[in-house]
Every structure is written in structure tokens, then in C-alpha cells.
Amino acid sequence: MSTLKIAIQKSGRLNEDSIQILKDAGISINNGIDQLKAEASNFPLEVLYLRNSDIPQYLIDGVVDIAIVGDNLLVEKGKNIEVIQKLGFSKCKVSVAVPKNFEYNSVKDLDGLRIATSYPNTVIEYFNKYGMSVDIHQISGSVEIAPNIGLADAIVDIVSSGSTLFKNNLKEVEVILKSEAVLAVSPKVSPETQKIIDTLKFRIDAVLRARKSKYILMNVPNDKIEAVSNILPVLRSATVMPLAQEGWSSVHTVIDKDTFWEVIDQLKEAGAEGILVCPIEKMVL
């Protein structure tokens, strides 16, 4: 049987979340400190810990079959690589930032200026849309310091919380793209390897659905079950079971955690009581 080779970031913000989602998908990874490779003990999978910027090329060349990588990196270095699943973590933006004292009105204010970035292709494509030309200074790491040392007038870099920009006296003025971790596939996978990828994706889908959902149980008077059921965004239909107390039933269902509080408020108004909320470990459809 083939072994699926997956690349993840060696260190940094993507590493821990990538390992966690594999573990949540039931995959035990025997990895030690400073290992560059690790095998799963219960799934035909081998993890390669790689430098983040190298991962797109490894996918293109078929050295790895799949990767957990930031979507922004694929935009920069691997636009033809297929993304089969957005993973919902490591969300960030690739943004234009300028010094706080820069009088900024529109993107046209950046025409002809010096821009420091680790994403030259993304920058060129973005400013080409506006028919603008900028002087790109490609650097890796500590991009945000470039305006302070006179290397550039502005930067294009990853922005998460914005704290790094604030510390370096910069302000965000344009968002080029929004990014998150994705599961990306090499164009050179074999049919046998593709079957393993399908199995892994099935497991990850179940994990992601569970992360987005909550299981709720509530006690509802029988004469208000219809009103409560109309509120619930259920998969098929709510589960209704009679309680020992006559005239009451227990109603069970799954709701989206993003609309959780709005739904709970509506359920209380409709007559639901004793509402219990439980996390879901996996959700297989």
C-alpha cells in the first residue's frame, strides 16, 4: 500500500494547528523534537516538516502528495495547485501598510513608491490591476522594519492581529487578500494515493463540521414543540423524546456555533427550558 506524504510547516503558527487536526482525525504521529520526518502509526501517512516557503514547490514537483499550507503562499507561488479543503485556522490578511504619518487617501498614493515584501508576485499582480508600477524590495523576515530604516516607503506583509504593525508605527491601508490554512494537493498524485487522500479528507471534513457545530438538548412543552422546531436549523429533523413528566418532551439537535446565542435566545422565547449544550467530537454525514 502507498504511503501518503504530507508537508506541514516545520515551525510557526501553522505547525501546531496542523498537527492537531491530524490527531483529531484519528491519526497518531510519532514525532520527536527536531525531526524532519515522522510516520503515523495507524494510517498510511508520512509527515515532512518543511520550511513554509518551500512547500508549494514540493507540491508542484510531486515530492509530497498533499500539504497544509497558507492559501496566501499558494497565491504567491502555486496558483495551479488544487485546494481541496479550507481548514478554518491560521486566518490572516496580506495587506499594504504605511507609516502612521503617511497621508493616505487611495491606492493611487502608492504609485511609484518603494514597497518591501516577501510576496513580490502577489504585489505585482495587485498593482497591475490598477495600472500602477511600484519599486519592489524583496526581503524575507522582519518586513515591517523596512520603512523605519529607510529601505521602503510601504510594506506588503501578513497581518493577523495588527500588533506588529502598531509596534513598528505602521497602519494598514489596503487588504490584498484574505487567507487561511488549506489542504492542497500535488498535481502528480497517483490513483492509489488519491484514495488515501479521499479517506483523509473524509476524516478532516468530519472534524471541521464538528468544530463548527454544537449539540443541544432542551425540555419543551408538547404544545410548543412545533414552534421550537421551526427555529432549529437541523440536519434533517429534530429528535423528540417524551419525558417522564406528562406533557413535556426532550428535543435534541445540532446548531451552528456561529449563530448559537441568537438561536438560544429564540428557543427560550418559544418555551424551551433546561437547555444543555455539548461539544461534538466528530460529525459524519
PDB file of C-alpha atoms in Angstrom:
ATOM      1  CA  MET A   1       0.000   0.000   0.000  1.00  0.00           C
ATOM      2  CA  SER A   2       1.198   3.513  -0.794  1.00  0.00           C
ATOM      3  CA  THR A   3       2.165   5.954   1.920  1.00  0.00           C
ATOM      4  CA  LEU A   4       0.701   9.443   1.697  1.00  0.00           C
ATOM      5  CA  LYS A   5       3.322  12.169   2.108  1.00  0.00           C
ATOM      6  CA  ILE A   6       2.041  15.355   3.690  1.00  0.00           C
ATOM      7  CA  ALA A   7       4.039  18.549   4.171  1.00  0.00           C
ATOM      8  CA  ILE A   8       3.403  20.870   7.080  1.00  0.00           C
ATOM      9  CA  GLN A   9       5.243  23.918   8.327  1.00  0.00           C
ATOM     10  CA  LYS A  10       8.325  22.985  10.343  1.00  0.00           C
ATOM     11  CA  SER A  11       7.668  25.652  12.953  1.00  0.00           C
ATOM     12  CA  GLY A  12       5.469  28.667  13.427  1.00  0.00           C
ATOM     13  CA  ARG A  13       1.798  29.457  13.579  1.00  0.00           C
ATOM     14  CA  LEU A  14       0.666  26.684  11.225  1.00  0.00           C
ATOM     15  CA  ASN A  15       2.583  23.828  12.799  1.00  0.00           C
ATOM     16  CA  GLU A  16       0.600  23.168  15.982  1.00  0.00           C
ATOM     17  CA  ASP A  17      -2.823  23.530  14.368  1.00  0.00           C
ATOM     18  CA  SER A  18      -1.788  21.256  11.500  1.00  0.00           C
ATOM     19  CA  ILE A  19      -0.662  18.505  13.869  1.00  0.00           C
ATOM     20  CA  GLN A  20      -3.817  18.947  15.933  1.00  0.00           C
ATOM     21  CA  ILE A  21      -6.222  18.494  13.031  1.00  0.00           C
ATOM     22  CA  LEU A  22      -4.437  15.293  12.002  1.00  0.00           C
ATOM     23  CA  LYS A  23      -4.692  13.994  15.570  1.00  0.00           C
ATOM     24  CA  ASP A  24      -8.372  14.958  15.717  1.00  0.00           C
ATOM     25  CA  ALA A  25      -8.806  12.929  12.526  1.00  0.00           C
ATOM     26  CA  GLY A  26      -7.591   9.881  14.450  1.00  0.00           C
ATOM     27  CA  ILE A  27      -4.019   9.845  13.153  1.00  0.00           C
ATOM     28  CA  SER A  28      -1.242   9.088  15.643  1.00  0.00           C
ATOM     29  CA  ILE A  29       2.011  10.745  14.644  1.00  0.00           C
ATOM     30  CA  ASN A  30       5.250   9.520  16.162  1.00  0.00           C
ATOM     31  CA  ASN A  31       7.184  12.749  16.051  1.00  0.00           C
ATOM     32  CA  GLY A  32      10.066  13.777  18.268  1.00  0.00           C
ATOM     33  CA  ILE A  33      11.902  17.027  18.825  1.00  0.00           C
ATOM     34  CA  ASP A  34      13.644  18.430  15.733  1.00  0.00           C
ATOM     35  CA  GLN A  35      12.557  15.565  13.473  1.00  0.00           C
ATOM     36  CA  LEU A  36      12.190  16.421   9.788  1.00  0.00           C
ATOM     37  CA  LYS A  37      10.101  13.318   9.080  1.00  0.00           C
ATOM     38  CA  ALA A  38       7.556  11.364  11.102  1.00  0.00           C
ATOM     39  CA  GLU A  39       5.339   8.389  10.371  1.00  0.00           C
ATOM     40  CA  ALA A  40       1.800   7.729  11.516  1.00  0.00           C
ATOM     41  CA  SER A  41       1.397   4.507  13.461  1.00  0.00           C
ATOM     42  CA  ASN A  42      -2.207   3.839  12.442  1.00  0.00           C
ATOM     43  CA  PHE A  43      -2.594   5.403   8.984  1.00  0.00           C
ATOM     44  CA  PRO A  44      -0.502   5.199   5.781  1.00  0.00           C
ATOM     45  CA  LEU A  45       0.883   8.709   6.182  1.00  0.00           C
ATOM     46  CA  GLU A  46       4.312  10.288   6.488  1.00  0.00           C
ATOM     47  CA  VAL A  47       4.737  13.871   7.675  1.00  0.00           C
ATOM     48  CA  LEU A  48       7.513  16.038   6.263  1.00  0.00           C
ATOM     49  CA  TYR A  49       8.309  19.161   8.288  1.00  0.00           C
ATOM     50  CA  LEU A  50       9.379  21.773   5.761  1.00  0.00           C
ATOM     51  CA  ARG A  51      10.120  25.460   5.544  1.00  0.00           C
ATOM     52  CA  ASN A  52       6.835  27.143   4.730  1.00  0.00           C
ATOM     53  CA  SER A  53       8.038  28.963   1.616  1.00  0.00           C
ATOM     54  CA  ASP A  54       9.319  25.698   0.092  1.00  0.00           C
ATOM     55  CA  ILE A  55       6.046  23.779   0.332  1.00  0.00           C
ATOM     56  CA  PRO A  56       4.419  24.962  -2.941  1.00  0.00           C
ATOM     57  CA  GLN A  57       7.409  23.797  -4.984  1.00  0.00           C
ATOM     58  CA  TYR A  58       7.428  20.420  -3.231  1.00  0.00           C
ATOM     59  CA  LEU A  59       3.788  20.030  -4.259  1.00  0.00           C
ATOM     60  CA  ILE A  60       4.465  21.085  -7.845  1.00  0.00           C
ATOM     61  CA  ASP A  61       7.361  18.626  -8.128  1.00  0.00           C
ATOM     62  CA  GLY A  62       5.401  15.774  -6.549  1.00  0.00           C
ATOM     63  CA  VAL A  63       7.889  15.344  -3.704  1.00  0.00           C
ATOM     64  CA  VAL A  64       4.889  15.500  -1.352  1.00  0.00           C
ATOM     65  CA  ASP A  65       1.338  14.475  -2.199  1.00  0.00           C
ATOM     66  CA  ILE A  66      -0.547  16.974  -0.071  1.00  0.00           C
ATOM     67  CA  ALA A  67       0.215  19.845   2.261  1.00  0.00           C
ATOM     68  CA  ILE A  68      -1.358  22.004   4.928  1.00  0.00           C
ATOM     69  CA  VAL A  69      -0.284  25.459   3.869  1.00  0.00           C
ATOM     70  CA  GLY A  70      -1.471  29.045   3.942  1.00  0.00           C
ATOM     71  CA  ASP A  71      -3.637  29.985   0.976  1.00  0.00           C
ATOM     72  CA  ASN A  72      -1.600  33.193   0.639  1.00  0.00           C
ATOM     73  CA  LEU A  73       1.514  31.149  -0.153  1.00  0.00           C
ATOM     74  CA  LEU A  74      -0.268  29.314  -2.962  1.00  0.00           C
ATOM     75  CA  VAL A  75      -1.371  32.630  -4.438  1.00  0.00           C
ATOM     76  CA  GLU A  76       2.276  33.712  -4.399  1.00  0.00           C
ATOM     77  CA  LYS A  77       3.992  30.508  -5.530  1.00  0.00           C
ATOM     78  CA  GLY A  78       1.499  27.858  -6.572  1.00  0.00           C
ATOM     79  CA  LYS A  79      -1.626  29.166  -8.266  1.00  0.00           C
ATOM     80  CA  ASN A  80      -2.136  25.945 -10.249  1.00  0.00           C
ATOM     81  CA  ILE A  81      -2.127  23.766  -7.130  1.00  0.00           C
ATOM     82  CA  GLU A  82      -5.571  22.421  -6.279  1.00  0.00           C
ATOM     83  CA  VAL A  83      -7.087  23.271  -2.888  1.00  0.00           C
ATOM     84  CA  ILE A  84      -9.470  20.552  -1.723  1.00  0.00           C
ATOM     85  CA  GLN A  85     -10.384  21.891   1.716  1.00  0.00           C
ATOM     86  CA  LYS A  86     -10.271  25.152   3.615  1.00  0.00           C
ATOM     87  CA  LEU A  87      -9.351  24.357   7.206  1.00  0.00           C
ATOM     88  CA  GLY A  88     -10.573  27.409   9.101  1.00  0.00           C
ATOM     89  CA  PHE A  89      -7.465  28.172  11.149  1.00  0.00           C
ATOM     90  CA  SER A  90      -4.407  30.430  10.821  1.00  0.00           C
ATOM     91  CA  LYS A  91      -6.560  33.146   9.301  1.00  0.00           C
ATOM     92  CA  CYS A  92      -4.748  36.288   8.247  1.00  0.00           C
ATOM     93  CA  LYS A  93      -4.592  39.002   5.608  1.00  0.00           C
ATOM     94  CA  VAL A  94      -1.941  40.066   3.142  1.00  0.00           C
ATOM     95  CA  SER A  95      -2.094  43.826   3.467  1.00  0.00           C
ATOM     96  CA  VAL A  96      -0.435  47.056   2.457  1.00  0.00           C
ATOM     97  CA  ALA A  97       0.832  49.101   5.400  1.00  0.00           C
ATOM     98  CA  VAL A  98       2.412  52.550   5.514  1.00  0.00           C
ATOM     99  CA  PRO A  99       3.906  54.721   8.286  1.00  0.00           C
ATOM    100  CA  LYS A 100       1.273  56.281  10.532  1.00  0.00           C
ATOM    101  CA  ASN A 101       2.199  59.779   9.399  1.00  0.00           C
ATOM    102  CA  PHE A 102       1.656  58.862   5.720  1.00  0.00           C
ATOM    103  CA  GLU A 103      -1.304  60.845   4.358  1.00  0.00           C
ATOM    104  CA  TYR A 104      -3.191  58.052   2.610  1.00  0.00           C
ATOM    105  CA  ASN A 105      -6.332  58.606   0.527  1.00  0.00           C
ATOM    106  CA  SER A 106      -6.355  55.790  -2.052  1.00  0.00           C
ATOM    107  CA  VAL A 107      -4.207  53.083  -3.591  1.00  0.00           C
ATOM    108  CA  LYS A 108      -3.041  55.621  -6.183  1.00  0.00           C
ATOM    109  CA  ASP A 109      -0.979  57.278  -3.434  1.00  0.00           C
ATOM    110  CA  LEU A 110       1.371  54.268  -3.644  1.00  0.00           C
ATOM    111  CA  ASP A 111       2.163  54.659  -7.339  1.00  0.00           C
ATOM    112  CA  GLY A 112       5.922  54.585  -7.937  1.00  0.00           C
ATOM    113  CA  LEU A 113       6.816  54.082  -4.285  1.00  0.00           C
ATOM    114  CA  ARG A 114       9.251  51.542  -2.811  1.00  0.00           C
ATOM    115  CA  ILE A 115       7.470  48.538  -1.290  1.00  0.00           C
ATOM    116  CA  ALA A 116       9.185  45.896   0.838  1.00  0.00           C
ATOM    117  CA  THR A 117       7.608  42.439   0.790  1.00  0.00           C
ATOM    118  CA  SER A 118       8.101  38.689   0.851  1.00  0.00           C
ATOM    119  CA  TYR A 119       5.290  38.356  -1.709  1.00  0.00           C
ATOM    120  CA  PRO A 120       6.573  40.012  -4.916  1.00  0.00           C
ATOM    121  CA  ASN A 121       4.275  38.139  -7.320  1.00  0.00           C
ATOM    122  CA  THR A 122       1.202  38.986  -5.268  1.00  0.00           C
ATOM    123  CA  VAL A 123       2.238  42.639  -5.103  1.00  0.00           C
ATOM    124  CA  ILE A 124       2.926  42.922  -8.845  1.00  0.00           C
ATOM    125  CA  GLU A 125      -0.426  41.352  -9.728  1.00  0.00           C
ATOM    126  CA  TYR A 126      -2.282  43.591  -7.297  1.00  0.00           C
ATOM    127  CA  PHE A 127      -0.828  46.870  -8.547  1.00  0.00           C
ATOM    128  CA  ASN A 128      -1.084  45.790 -12.177  1.00  0.00           C
ATOM    129  CA  LYS A 129      -4.857  45.739 -11.700  1.00  0.00           C
ATOM    130  CA  TYR A 130      -4.687  49.481 -11.083  1.00  0.00           C
ATOM    131  CA  GLY A 131      -2.237  50.127 -13.913  1.00  0.00           C
ATOM    132  CA  MET A 132       0.392  51.124 -11.367  1.00  0.00           C
ATOM    133  CA  SER A 133       4.096  50.465 -11.065  1.00  0.00           C
ATOM    134  CA  VAL A 134       5.932  50.106  -7.750  1.00  0.00           C
ATOM    135  CA  ASP A 135       9.562  49.511  -6.850  1.00  0.00           C
ATOM    136  CA  ILE A 136       9.653  46.133  -5.072  1.00  0.00           C
ATOM    137  CA  HIS A 137      12.288  45.301  -2.488  1.00  0.00           C
ATOM    138  CA  GLN A 138      12.019  41.574  -1.859  1.00  0.00           C
ATOM    139  CA  ILE A 139      13.112  40.602   1.643  1.00  0.00           C
ATOM    140  CA  SER A 140      12.368  37.668   3.919  1.00  0.00           C
ATOM    141  CA  GLY A 141      11.575  38.212   7.565  1.00  0.00           C
ATOM    142  CA  SER A 142      11.164  41.452   9.524  1.00  0.00           C
ATOM    143  CA  VAL A 143       9.480  43.181   6.593  1.00  0.00           C
ATOM    144  CA  GLU A 144       7.793  45.622   8.954  1.00  0.00           C
ATOM    145  CA  ILE A 145      11.104  47.302   9.853  1.00  0.00           C
ATOM    146  CA  ALA A 146      11.804  48.384   6.257  1.00  0.00           C
ATOM    147  CA  PRO A 147      10.137  51.844   6.399  1.00  0.00           C
ATOM    148  CA  ASN A 148      11.851  52.638   9.718  1.00  0.00           C
ATOM    149  CA  ILE A 149      15.334  52.063   8.292  1.00  0.00           C
ATOM    150  CA  GLY A 150      14.644  53.888   5.028  1.00  0.00           C
ATOM    151  CA  LEU A 151      14.549  50.766   2.832  1.00  0.00           C
ATOM    152  CA  ALA A 152      10.958  51.261   1.677  1.00  0.00           C
ATOM    153  CA  ASP A 153       8.038  53.675   1.755  1.00  0.00           C
ATOM    154  CA  ALA A 154       5.476  50.938   2.466  1.00  0.00           C
ATOM    155  CA  ILE A 155       5.244  47.195   3.029  1.00  0.00           C
ATOM    156  CA  VAL A 156       3.062  44.292   1.966  1.00  0.00           C
ATOM    157  CA  ASP A 157       3.009  41.549   4.572  1.00  0.00           C
ATOM    158  CA  ILE A 158       0.865  39.143   6.560  1.00  0.00           C
ATOM    159  CA  VAL A 159      -1.359  40.810   9.153  1.00  0.00           C
ATOM    160  CA  SER A 160      -3.073  38.818  11.903  1.00  0.00           C
ATOM    161  CA  SER A 161      -3.830  40.913  14.983  1.00  0.00           C
ATOM    162  CA  GLY A 162      -2.133  44.088  13.741  1.00  0.00           C
ATOM    163  CA  SER A 163       0.050  44.316  16.849  1.00  0.00           C
ATOM    164  CA  THR A 164       3.296  44.031  14.854  1.00  0.00           C
ATOM    165  CA  LEU A 165       2.251  46.951  12.656  1.00  0.00           C
ATOM    166  CA  PHE A 166       1.372  49.019  15.711  1.00  0.00           C
ATOM    167  CA  LYS A 167       4.737  48.307  17.355  1.00  0.00           C
ATOM    168  CA  ASN A 168       6.533  49.469  14.212  1.00  0.00           C
ATOM    169  CA  ASN A 169       4.476  52.649  13.827  1.00  0.00           C
ATOM    170  CA  LEU A 170       2.635  51.384  10.744  1.00  0.00           C
ATOM    171  CA  LYS A 171      -1.015  51.375   9.710  1.00  0.00           C
ATOM    172  CA  GLU A 172      -2.900  49.017   7.407  1.00  0.00           C
ATOM    173  CA  VAL A 173      -4.366  50.811   4.383  1.00  0.00           C
ATOM    174  CA  GLU A 174      -5.276  48.082   1.865  1.00  0.00           C
ATOM    175  CA  VAL A 175      -6.149  44.376   2.120  1.00  0.00           C
ATOM    176  CA  ILE A 176      -4.847  42.497  -0.916  1.00  0.00           C
ATOM    177  CA  LEU A 177      -6.260  39.096   0.050  1.00  0.00           C
ATOM    178  CA  LYS A 178      -7.606  37.090   2.974  1.00  0.00           C
ATOM    179  CA  SER A 179      -6.004  33.771   3.755  1.00  0.00           C
ATOM    180  CA  GLU A 180      -6.341  30.683   5.933  1.00  0.00           C
ATOM    181  CA  ALA A 181      -4.808  27.225   6.152  1.00  0.00           C
ATOM    182  CA  VAL A 182      -5.871  24.905   3.343  1.00  0.00           C
ATOM    183  CA  LEU A 183      -5.346  21.301   2.317  1.00  0.00           C
ATOM    184  CA  ALA A 184      -3.590  21.402  -1.067  1.00  0.00           C
ATOM    185  CA  VAL A 185      -2.848  18.515  -3.445  1.00  0.00           C
ATOM    186  CA  SER A 186       0.048  17.889  -5.814  1.00  0.00           C
ATOM    187  CA  PRO A 187      -0.885  17.560  -9.499  1.00  0.00           C
ATOM    188  CA  LYS A 188       1.241  14.385  -9.628  1.00  0.00           C
ATOM    189  CA  VAL A 189      -0.613  12.099  -7.199  1.00  0.00           C
ATOM    190  CA  SER A 190      -1.244   8.539  -8.332  1.00  0.00           C
ATOM    191  CA  PRO A 191      -4.742   6.959  -8.356  1.00  0.00           C
ATOM    192  CA  GLU A 192      -3.747   4.751  -5.393  1.00  0.00           C
ATOM    193  CA  THR A 193      -2.545   7.762  -3.418  1.00  0.00           C
ATOM    194  CA  GLN A 194      -5.714   9.649  -4.317  1.00  0.00           C
ATOM    195  CA  LYS A 195      -7.769   7.003  -2.499  1.00  0.00           C
ATOM    196  CA  ILE A 196      -5.797   7.665   0.688  1.00  0.00           C
ATOM    197  CA  ILE A 197      -6.285  11.414   0.205  1.00  0.00           C
ATOM    198  CA  ASP A 198     -10.043  10.871  -0.119  1.00  0.00           C
ATOM    199  CA  THR A 199     -10.057   8.911   3.151  1.00  0.00           C
ATOM    200  CA  LEU A 200      -8.077  11.620   4.944  1.00  0.00           C
ATOM    201  CA  LYS A 201     -10.299  14.372   3.591  1.00  0.00           C
ATOM    202  CA  PHE A 202     -13.393  12.458   4.736  1.00  0.00           C
ATOM    203  CA  ARG A 203     -11.979  12.370   8.275  1.00  0.00           C
ATOM    204  CA  ILE A 204     -10.976  16.044   8.229  1.00  0.00           C
ATOM    205  CA  ASP A 205     -14.434  17.015   6.951  1.00  0.00           C
ATOM    206  CA  ALA A 206     -15.964  15.255   9.963  1.00  0.00           C
ATOM    207  CA  VAL A 207     -13.628  17.135  12.316  1.00  0.00           C
ATOM    208  CA  LEU A 208     -14.352  20.515  10.726  1.00  0.00           C
ATOM    209  CA  ARG A 209     -18.117  20.001  10.803  1.00  0.00           C
ATOM    210  CA  ALA A 210     -17.879  19.143  14.498  1.00  0.00           C
ATOM    211  CA  ARG A 211     -15.805  22.255  15.222  1.00  0.00           C
ATOM    212  CA  LYS A 212     -18.489  24.416  13.631  1.00  0.00           C
ATOM    213  CA  SER A 213     -21.397  22.815  15.498  1.00  0.00           C
ATOM    214  CA  LYS A 214     -22.873  22.329  18.959  1.00  0.00           C
ATOM    215  CA  TYR A 215     -25.206  19.582  20.155  1.00  0.00           C
ATOM    216  CA  ILE A 216     -28.103  20.914  22.205  1.00  0.00           C
ATOM    217  CA  LEU A 217     -30.737  19.236  24.344  1.00  0.00           C
ATOM    218  CA  MET A 218     -33.751  21.019  25.799  1.00  0.00           C
ATOM    219  CA  ASN A 219     -37.023  20.342  27.547  1.00  0.00           C
ATOM    220  CA  VAL A 220     -40.057  21.630  25.667  1.00  0.00           C
ATOM    221  CA  PRO A 221     -43.818  21.572  26.448  1.00  0.00           C
ATOM    222  CA  ASN A 222     -45.525  19.359  23.879  1.00  0.00           C
ATOM    223  CA  ASP A 223     -47.752  22.188  22.709  1.00  0.00           C
ATOM    224  CA  LYS A 224     -44.668  24.270  21.841  1.00  0.00           C
ATOM    225  CA  ILE A 225     -42.621  21.614  20.021  1.00  0.00           C
ATOM    226  CA  GLU A 226     -43.710  22.848  16.594  1.00  0.00           C
ATOM    227  CA  ALA A 227     -42.730  26.449  17.395  1.00  0.00           C
ATOM    228  CA  VAL A 228     -39.342  25.338  18.739  1.00  0.00           C
ATOM    229  CA  SER A 229     -38.730  23.006  15.772  1.00  0.00           C
ATOM    230  CA  ASN A 230     -39.342  25.855  13.339  1.00  0.00           C
ATOM    231  CA  ILE A 231     -36.456  27.769  14.916  1.00  0.00           C
ATOM    232  CA  LEU A 232     -33.942  24.923  14.799  1.00  0.00           C
ATOM    233  CA  PRO A 233     -31.559  24.746  11.793  1.00  0.00           C
ATOM    234  CA  VAL A 234     -31.431  20.931  11.884  1.00  0.00           C
ATOM    235  CA  LEU A 235     -29.640  18.441   9.636  1.00  0.00           C
ATOM    236  CA  ARG A 236     -32.872  16.580   8.877  1.00  0.00           C
ATOM    237  CA  SER A 237     -35.341  16.919  11.740  1.00  0.00           C
ATOM    238  CA  ALA A 238     -35.002  17.337  15.466  1.00  0.00           C
ATOM    239  CA  THR A 239     -35.087  14.274  17.739  1.00  0.00           C
ATOM    240  CA  VAL A 240     -38.114  14.396  20.064  1.00  0.00           C
ATOM    241  CA  MET A 241     -38.420  12.024  23.037  1.00  0.00           C
ATOM    242  CA  PRO A 242     -41.164  12.045  25.711  1.00  0.00           C
ATOM    243  CA  LEU A 243     -40.155  12.864  29.287  1.00  0.00           C
ATOM    244  CA  ALA A 244     -41.427  11.132  32.414  1.00  0.00           C
ATOM    245  CA  GLN A 245     -43.338  14.317  33.223  1.00  0.00           C
ATOM    246  CA  GLU A 246     -46.536  14.267  31.193  1.00  0.00           C
ATOM    247  CA  GLY A 247     -46.902  16.994  28.582  1.00  0.00           C
ATOM    248  CA  TRP A 248     -43.154  17.510  28.121  1.00  0.00           C
ATOM    249  CA  SER A 249     -40.555  16.197  25.672  1.00  0.00           C
ATOM    250  CA  SER A 250     -36.807  16.341  25.264  1.00  0.00           C
ATOM    251  CA  VAL A 251     -35.704  17.868  21.952  1.00  0.00           C
ATOM    252  CA  HIS A 252     -32.191  17.191  20.592  1.00  0.00           C
ATOM    253  CA  THR A 253     -30.465  18.725  17.593  1.00  0.00           C
ATOM    254  CA  VAL A 254     -27.283  20.296  16.202  1.00  0.00           C
ATOM    255  CA  ILE A 255     -26.814  24.032  15.677  1.00  0.00           C
ATOM    256  CA  ASP A 256     -24.106  26.173  14.115  1.00  0.00           C
ATOM    257  CA  LYS A 257     -21.866  27.651  16.813  1.00  0.00           C
ATOM    258  CA  ASP A 258     -21.645  30.972  14.933  1.00  0.00           C
ATOM    259  CA  THR A 259     -25.395  31.548  15.418  1.00  0.00           C
ATOM    260  CA  PHE A 260     -25.525  29.824  18.791  1.00  0.00           C
ATOM    261  CA  TRP A 261     -26.584  32.698  21.040  1.00  0.00           C
ATOM    262  CA  GLU A 262     -29.184  34.066  18.624  1.00  0.00           C
ATOM    263  CA  VAL A 263     -30.811  30.623  18.360  1.00  0.00           C
ATOM    264  CA  ILE A 264     -30.696  30.046  22.134  1.00  0.00           C
ATOM    265  CA  ASP A 265     -32.470  33.351  22.774  1.00  0.00           C
ATOM    266  CA  GLN A 266     -35.183  32.430  20.284  1.00  0.00           C
ATOM    267  CA  LEU A 267     -35.612  28.961  21.809  1.00  0.00           C
ATOM    268  CA  LYS A 268     -36.104  30.408  25.305  1.00  0.00           C
ATOM    269  CA  GLU A 269     -38.731  32.826  23.992  1.00  0.00           C
ATOM    270  CA  ALA A 270     -40.505  29.920  22.266  1.00  0.00           C
ATOM    271  CA  GLY A 271     -40.768  27.984  25.547  1.00  0.00           C
ATOM    272  CA  ALA A 272     -37.667  25.766  25.718  1.00  0.00           C
ATOM    273  CA  GLU A 273     -36.216  25.137  29.190  1.00  0.00           C
ATOM    274  CA  GLY A 274     -33.227  23.334  30.691  1.00  0.00           C
ATOM    275  CA  ILE A 275     -31.116  23.858  27.595  1.00  0.00           C
ATOM    276  CA  LEU A 276     -27.870  21.865  27.625  1.00  0.00           C
ATOM    277  CA  VAL A 277     -25.055  22.481  25.156  1.00  0.00           C
ATOM    278  CA  CYS A 278     -22.422  19.834  24.371  1.00  0.00           C
ATOM    279  CA  PRO A 279     -19.315  19.877  22.153  1.00  0.00           C
ATOM    280  CA  ILE A 280     -19.214  17.464  19.222  1.00  0.00           C
ATOM    281  CA  GLU A 281     -16.058  15.441  18.679  1.00  0.00           C
ATOM    282  CA  LYS A 282     -16.825  14.246  15.143  1.00  0.00           C
ATOM    283  CA  MET A 283     -19.772  14.681  12.806  1.00  0.00           C
ATOM    284  CA  VAL A 284     -20.056  12.213   9.932  1.00  0.00           C
ATOM    285  CA  LEU A 285     -22.702  12.801   7.276  1.00  0.00           C
TER     286      LEU A 285
END
